[in-house]
Amino acid sequence: MCFSLIEQFSTQFFKYSMMTKFLALIPAAGSGSRMGNELPKQYLPLDNHPMIYHAINTLWHNPLITQIIVVLAPDDTVWFKYDWSHFSKKLIILNCGGVTRAESVLNGLLTAKQQLNLVNSHDWILVHDAARPCLSMLQLENLINGLAEDEVGGLLAIPVADTLKLGNAKHRIMQTQPRENLWQAQTPQMFRYDLLVKALNNAANVNITDDASAIEALGLHPKLVPSDARNLKVTYPHDLALAELILQQRSDL
Ligand code: CTP
Ligand code: MG
């Protein structure tokens, strides 16, 4: 049983690693304005670590991911107050964050290839928000296994469970929206380097909040890989307590 699992893993590892590399990129240049704390939210304490530690740790434990690129704001003074040596050379820090998330991702991608020669055109990039600390090893594996042979790439997402209302400016319901086929996008979002750079360049003047939107703007259809609500994004103060509970109950790391 154990042997066959190892065999299955090595076959997968060999198959994927022969074709392409998997790199993670974490945009972490935001200020966390909705959190309302002076400290950018990626550094807020969560289960005995700054929040961003948890996303890095999960990505670091996946053996297919060869490099984790963290994109910080150019004026970030907080990162270096912590000891990250545990993650060693697999972790790359770039101080080239932009004004928007999309700009931070694009700057990080361009720097990683043009200045550091870390990545090839066909490598897979897994873009993951620093603000999603509860990503599990299984969700990450499902994403990679679900997309590694895909033409376009895709993202973790969950089918919408609540009834959806379209409201007006006075908070009066105008319509109930059918929720069939509606999904909530999460991260990581996984696309090949050259396609992602092309998409983000193309969407440079459009207000997008995730990478898949830029790919969609090229007329492509990213794949939705089912995830679950535990991979929440920490946006408001009350999200922190929930994230802490999820992290304390996880048993995969
Ligand atoms: N991000 C980034 N560069 C920006 C804005 C956001 O790298 N200019 C990153 C954030 O650090 C976060 C991710 O994108 O890891 C998702 O963004 P979000 O949750 O919106 O974080 P913030 O933009 O920091 O929060 P807010 O929108 O409340 O200000
Ligand atoms: Mg934001």
JSON list of C-alpha atoms in Angstrom, two decimals, residues 70-202:
[
{"chain": "A", "resi": 70, "resn": "VAL", "atom": "CA", "xyz": [6.93, 36.79, -2.61]},
{"chain": "A", "resi": 71, "resn": "VAL", "atom": "CA", "xyz": [6.21, 40.24, -4.05]},
{"chain": "A", "resi": 72, "resn": "LEU", "atom": "CA", "xyz": [6.45, 42.99, -1.44]},
{"chain": "A", "resi": 73, "resn": "ALA", "atom": "CA", "xyz": [5.80, 46.73, -1.66]},
{"chain": "A", "resi": 74, "resn": "PRO", "atom": "CA", "xyz": [8.98, 48.67, -2.50]},
{"chain": "A", "resi": 75, "resn": "ASP", "atom": "CA", "xyz": [8.76, 50.47, 0.86]},
{"chain": "A", "resi": 76, "resn": "ASP", "atom": "CA", "xyz": [8.01, 47.36, 2.95]},
{"chain": "A", "resi": 77, "resn": "THR", "atom": "CA", "xyz": [9.95, 47.53, 6.23]},
{"chain": "A", "resi": 78, "resn": "VAL", "atom": "CA", "xyz": [8.22, 44.70, 8.08]},
{"chain": "A", "resi": 79, "resn": "TRP", "atom": "CA", "xyz": [9.25, 41.54, 6.18]},
{"chain": "A", "resi": 80, "resn": "PHE", "atom": "CA", "xyz": [12.84, 41.59, 7.39]},
{"chain": "A", "resi": 81, "resn": "LYS", "atom": "CA", "xyz": [11.82, 41.81, 11.04]},
{"chain": "A", "resi": 82, "resn": "TYR", "atom": "CA", "xyz": [11.04, 38.08, 10.94]},
{"chain": "A", "resi": 83, "resn": "ASP", "atom": "CA", "xyz": [13.31, 35.09, 10.50]},
{"chain": "A", "resi": 84, "resn": "TRP", "atom": "CA", "xyz": [12.45, 33.27, 7.24]},
{"chain": "A", "resi": 85, "resn": "SER", "atom": "CA", "xyz": [15.64, 31.19, 7.04]},
{"chain": "A", "resi": 86, "resn": "HIS", "atom": "CA", "xyz": [13.67, 27.96, 7.61]},
{"chain": "A", "resi": 87, "resn": "PHE", "atom": "CA", "xyz": [12.36, 28.24, 4.02]},
{"chain": "A", "resi": 88, "resn": "SER", "atom": "CA", "xyz": [15.90, 28.65, 2.67]},
{"chain": "A", "resi": 89, "resn": "LYS", "atom": "CA", "xyz": [16.55, 29.12, -1.05]},
{"chain": "A", "resi": 90, "resn": "LYS", "atom": "CA", "xyz": [13.11, 28.01, -2.16]},
{"chain": "A", "resi": 91, "resn": "LEU", "atom": "CA", "xyz": [11.84, 31.45, -1.06]},
{"chain": "A", "resi": 92, "resn": "ILE", "atom": "CA", "xyz": [12.60, 34.50, -3.27]},
{"chain": "A", "resi": 93, "resn": "ILE", "atom": "CA", "xyz": [11.75, 38.01, -2.12]},
{"chain": "A", "resi": 94, "resn": "LEU", "atom": "CA", "xyz": [11.10, 40.79, -4.62]},
{"chain": "A", "resi": 95, "resn": "ASN", "atom": "CA", "xyz": [10.38, 44.39, -3.63]},
{"chain": "A", "resi": 96, "resn": "CYS", "atom": "CA", "xyz": [8.57, 45.29, -6.83]},
{"chain": "A", "resi": 97, "resn": "GLY", "atom": "CA", "xyz": [4.90, 45.43, -5.79]},
{"chain": "A", "resi": 98, "resn": "GLY", "atom": "CA", "xyz": [2.64, 47.81, -7.70]},
{"chain": "A", "resi": 99, "resn": "VAL", "atom": "CA", "xyz": [-0.40, 49.96, -7.03]},
{"chain": "A", "resi": 100, "resn": "THR", "atom": "CA", "xyz": [-2.84, 47.11, -7.77]},
{"chain": "A", "resi": 101, "resn": "ARG", "atom": "CA", "xyz": [-2.72, 43.37, -7.16]},
{"chain": "A", "resi": 102, "resn": "ALA", "atom": "CA", "xyz": [-2.53, 42.74, -10.91]},
{"chain": "A", "resi": 103, "resn": "GLU", "atom": "CA", "xyz": [0.44, 45.12, -11.18]},
{"chain": "A", "resi": 104, "resn": "SER", "atom": "CA", "xyz": [2.21, 43.37, -8.28]},
{"chain": "A", "resi": 105, "resn": "VAL", "atom": "CA", "xyz": [1.74, 39.98, -9.95]},
{"chain": "A", "resi": 106, "resn": "LEU", "atom": "CA", "xyz": [2.94, 41.25, -13.34]},
{"chain": "A", "resi": 107, "resn": "ASN", "atom": "CA", "xyz": [5.97, 43.05, -11.87]},
{"chain": "A", "resi": 108, "resn": "GLY", "atom": "CA", "xyz": [6.92, 39.90, -9.96]},
{"chain": "A", "resi": 109, "resn": "LEU", "atom": "CA", "xyz": [6.61, 37.72, -13.05]},
{"chain": "A", "resi": 110, "resn": "LEU", "atom": "CA", "xyz": [8.69, 40.05, -15.22]},
{"chain": "A", "resi": 111, "resn": "THR", "atom": "CA", "xyz": [11.42, 40.46, -12.59]},
{"chain": "A", "resi": 112, "resn": "ALA", "atom": "CA", "xyz": [11.59, 36.70, -11.98]},
{"chain": "A", "resi": 113, "resn": "LYS", "atom": "CA", "xyz": [12.20, 35.99, -15.67]},
{"chain": "A", "resi": 114, "resn": "GLN", "atom": "CA", "xyz": [14.05, 39.00, -17.02]},
{"chain": "A", "resi": 115, "resn": "GLN", "atom": "CA", "xyz": [16.32, 39.78, -14.06]},
{"chain": "A", "resi": 116, "resn": "LEU", "atom": "CA", "xyz": [16.63, 36.48, -12.23]},
{"chain": "A", "resi": 117, "resn": "ASN", "atom": "CA", "xyz": [16.10, 33.94, -14.99]},
{"chain": "A", "resi": 118, "resn": "LEU", "atom": "CA", "xyz": [14.05, 31.81, -12.60]},
{"chain": "A", "resi": 119, "resn": "VAL", "atom": "CA", "xyz": [11.27, 30.83, -14.94]},
{"chain": "A", "resi": 120, "resn": "ASN", "atom": "CA", "xyz": [10.63, 29.57, -18.48]},
{"chain": "A", "resi": 121, "resn": "SER", "atom": "CA", "xyz": [7.76, 30.58, -20.73]},
{"chain": "A", "resi": 122, "resn": "HIS", "atom": "CA", "xyz": [5.87, 27.32, -20.28]},
{"chain": "A", "resi": 123, "resn": "ASP", "atom": "CA", "xyz": [6.30, 26.94, -16.54]},
{"chain": "A", "resi": 124, "resn": "TRP", "atom": "CA", "xyz": [3.19, 26.91, -14.40]},
{"chain": "A", "resi": 125, "resn": "ILE", "atom": "CA", "xyz": [2.71, 29.86, -12.04]},
{"chain": "A", "resi": 126, "resn": "LEU", "atom": "CA", "xyz": [0.45, 29.42, -9.02]},
{"chain": "A", "resi": 127, "resn": "VAL", "atom": "CA", "xyz": [-0.60, 32.89, -7.86]},
{"chain": "A", "resi": 128, "resn": "HIS", "atom": "CA", "xyz": [-1.78, 32.76, -4.26]},
{"chain": "A", "resi": 129, "resn": "ASP", "atom": "CA", "xyz": [-2.92, 35.63, -2.04]},
{"chain": "A", "resi": 130, "resn": "ALA", "atom": "CA", "xyz": [-0.98, 36.21, 1.18]},
{"chain": "A", "resi": 131, "resn": "ALA", "atom": "CA", "xyz": [-4.43, 36.77, 2.67]},
{"chain": "A", "resi": 132, "resn": "ARG", "atom": "CA", "xyz": [-5.52, 33.12, 2.20]},
{"chain": "A", "resi": 133, "resn": "PRO", "atom": "CA", "xyz": [-3.58, 31.48, 5.04]},
{"chain": "A", "resi": 134, "resn": "CYS", "atom": "CA", "xyz": [-5.75, 28.34, 5.36]},
{"chain": "A", "resi": 135, "resn": "LEU", "atom": "CA", "xyz": [-5.05, 26.74, 1.97]},
{"chain": "A", "resi": 136, "resn": "SER", "atom": "CA", "xyz": [-4.69, 23.01, 2.65]},
{"chain": "A", "resi": 137, "resn": "MET", "atom": "CA", "xyz": [-2.22, 20.56, 1.17]},
{"chain": "A", "resi": 138, "resn": "LEU", "atom": "CA", "xyz": [-5.13, 18.63, -0.37]},
{"chain": "A", "resi": 139, "resn": "GLN", "atom": "CA", "xyz": [-6.68, 21.70, -2.04]},
{"chain": "A", "resi": 140, "resn": "LEU", "atom": "CA", "xyz": [-3.25, 22.53, -3.49]},
{"chain": "A", "resi": 141, "resn": "GLU", "atom": "CA", "xyz": [-2.75, 18.99, -4.78]},
{"chain": "A", "resi": 142, "resn": "ASN", "atom": "CA", "xyz": [-6.24, 18.94, -6.30]},
{"chain": "A", "resi": 143, "resn": "LEU", "atom": "CA", "xyz": [-5.47, 22.17, -8.15]},
{"chain": "A", "resi": 144, "resn": "ILE", "atom": "CA", "xyz": [-2.19, 20.90, -9.57]},
{"chain": "A", "resi": 145, "resn": "ASN", "atom": "CA", "xyz": [-3.57, 17.47, -10.49]},
{"chain": "A", "resi": 146, "resn": "GLY", "atom": "CA", "xyz": [-6.70, 19.02, -12.00]},
{"chain": "A", "resi": 147, "resn": "LEU", "atom": "CA", "xyz": [-4.80, 21.43, -14.24]},
{"chain": "A", "resi": 148, "resn": "ALA", "atom": "CA", "xyz": [-1.34, 20.08, -15.02]},
{"chain": "A", "resi": 149, "resn": "GLU", "atom": "CA", "xyz": [-2.54, 18.70, -18.38]},
{"chain": "A", "resi": 150, "resn": "ASP", "atom": "CA", "xyz": [-4.91, 21.61, -19.09]},
{"chain": "A", "resi": 151, "resn": "GLU", "atom": "CA", "xyz": [-4.56, 23.89, -22.10]},
{"chain": "A", "resi": 152, "resn": "VAL", "atom": "CA", "xyz": [-5.64, 27.07, -20.30]},
{"chain": "A", "resi": 153, "resn": "GLY", "atom": "CA", "xyz": [-5.17, 26.63, -16.54]},
{"chain": "A", "resi": 154, "resn": "GLY", "atom": "CA", "xyz": [-7.62, 27.58, -13.82]},
{"chain": "A", "resi": 155, "resn": "LEU", "atom": "CA", "xyz": [-8.27, 28.18, -10.16]},
{"chain": "A", "resi": 156, "resn": "LEU", "atom": "CA", "xyz": [-9.72, 26.87, -6.92]},
{"chain": "A", "resi": 157, "resn": "ALA", "atom": "CA", "xyz": [-13.34, 27.91, -6.51]},
{"chain": "A", "resi": 158, "resn": "ILE", "atom": "CA", "xyz": [-16.51, 26.97, -4.65]},
{"chain": "A", "resi": 159, "resn": "PRO", "atom": "CA", "xyz": [-20.08, 26.73, -5.97]},
{"chain": "A", "resi": 160, "resn": "VAL", "atom": "CA", "xyz": [-22.19, 29.54, -4.52]},
{"chain": "A", "resi": 161, "resn": "ALA", "atom": "CA", "xyz": [-24.37, 28.17, -1.69]},
{"chain": "A", "resi": 162, "resn": "ASP", "atom": "CA", "xyz": [-26.40, 31.21, -0.64]},
{"chain": "A", "resi": 163, "resn": "THR", "atom": "CA", "xyz": [-29.40, 32.76, -2.39]},
{"chain": "A", "resi": 164, "resn": "LEU", "atom": "CA", "xyz": [-28.17, 35.80, -4.31]},
{"chain": "A", "resi": 165, "resn": "LYS", "atom": "CA", "xyz": [-30.00, 39.15, -4.41]},
{"chain": "A", "resi": 166, "resn": "LEU", "atom": "CA", "xyz": [-29.33, 42.07, -6.73]},
{"chain": "A", "resi": 167, "resn": "GLY", "atom": "CA", "xyz": [-29.81, 45.22, -4.66]},
{"chain": "A", "resi": 168, "resn": "ASN", "atom": "CA", "xyz": [-30.09, 48.90, -5.60]},
{"chain": "A", "resi": 169, "resn": "ALA", "atom": "CA", "xyz": [-28.28, 51.84, -4.01]},
{"chain": "A", "resi": 170, "resn": "LYS", "atom": "CA", "xyz": [-30.96, 52.02, -1.27]},
{"chain": "A", "resi": 171, "resn": "HIS", "atom": "CA", "xyz": [-30.42, 48.36, -0.38]},
{"chain": "A", "resi": 172, "resn": "ARG", "atom": "CA", "xyz": [-33.76, 47.26, -1.88]},
{"chain": "A", "resi": 173, "resn": "ILE", "atom": "CA", "xyz": [-33.86, 43.96, -3.75]},
{"chain": "A", "resi": 174, "resn": "MET", "atom": "CA", "xyz": [-34.28, 44.40, -7.48]},
{"chain": "A", "resi": 175, "resn": "GLN", "atom": "CA", "xyz": [-34.00, 40.76, -8.37]},
{"chain": "A", "resi": 176, "resn": "THR", "atom": "CA", "xyz": [-33.10, 37.28, -7.09]},
{"chain": "A", "resi": 177, "resn": "GLN", "atom": "CA", "xyz": [-30.21, 35.94, -9.14]},
{"chain": "A", "resi": 178, "resn": "PRO", "atom": "CA", "xyz": [-30.20, 32.27, -10.10]},
{"chain": "A", "resi": 179, "resn": "ARG", "atom": "CA", "xyz": [-27.14, 30.75, -8.44]},
{"chain": "A", "resi": 180, "resn": "GLU", "atom": "CA", "xyz": [-26.90, 27.79, -10.79]},
{"chain": "A", "resi": 181, "resn": "ASN", "atom": "CA", "xyz": [-23.38, 27.62, -12.27]},
{"chain": "A", "resi": 182, "resn": "LEU", "atom": "CA", "xyz": [-22.15, 30.51, -10.12]},
{"chain": "A", "resi": 183, "resn": "TRP", "atom": "CA", "xyz": [-18.81, 30.00, -8.34]},
{"chain": "A", "resi": 184, "resn": "GLN", "atom": "CA", "xyz": [-16.75, 32.04, -5.88]},
{"chain": "A", "resi": 185, "resn": "ALA", "atom": "CA", "xyz": [-13.17, 32.42, -7.08]},
{"chain": "A", "resi": 186, "resn": "GLN", "atom": "CA", "xyz": [-10.32, 31.60, -4.69]},
{"chain": "A", "resi": 187, "resn": "THR", "atom": "CA", "xyz": [-6.56, 31.26, -5.09]},
{"chain": "A", "resi": 188, "resn": "PRO", "atom": "CA", "xyz": [-4.18, 29.70, -6.03]},
{"chain": "A", "resi": 189, "resn": "GLN", "atom": "CA", "xyz": [-4.88, 30.50, -9.67]},
{"chain": "A", "resi": 190, "resn": "MET", "atom": "CA", "xyz": [-2.62, 28.53, -11.98]},
{"chain": "A", "resi": 191, "resn": "PHE", "atom": "CA", "xyz": [-1.59, 29.57, -15.48]},
{"chain": "A", "resi": 192, "resn": "ARG", "atom": "CA", "xyz": [1.44, 29.16, -17.69]},
{"chain": "A", "resi": 193, "resn": "TYR", "atom": "CA", "xyz": [3.94, 32.03, -17.45]},
{"chain": "A", "resi": 194, "resn": "ASP", "atom": "CA", "xyz": [3.67, 33.34, -21.01]},
{"chain": "A", "resi": 195, "resn": "LEU", "atom": "CA", "xyz": [-0.14, 33.27, -21.07]},
{"chain": "A", "resi": 196, "resn": "LEU", "atom": "CA", "xyz": [-0.41, 35.00, -17.69]},
{"chain": "A", "resi": 197, "resn": "VAL", "atom": "CA", "xyz": [2.02, 37.77, -18.66]},
{"chain": "A", "resi": 198, "resn": "LYS", "atom": "CA", "xyz": [0.18, 38.31, -21.94]},
{"chain": "A", "resi": 199, "resn": "ALA", "atom": "CA", "xyz": [-3.18, 38.44, -20.14]},
{"chain": "A", "resi": 200, "resn": "LEU", "atom": "CA", "xyz": [-2.02, 40.84, -17.42]},
{"chain": "A", "resi": 201, "resn": "ASN", "atom": "CA", "xyz": [-0.39, 43.16, -19.96]},
{"chain": "A", "resi": 202, "resn": "ASN", "atom": "CA", "xyz": [-3.60, 43.12, -21.99]}
]
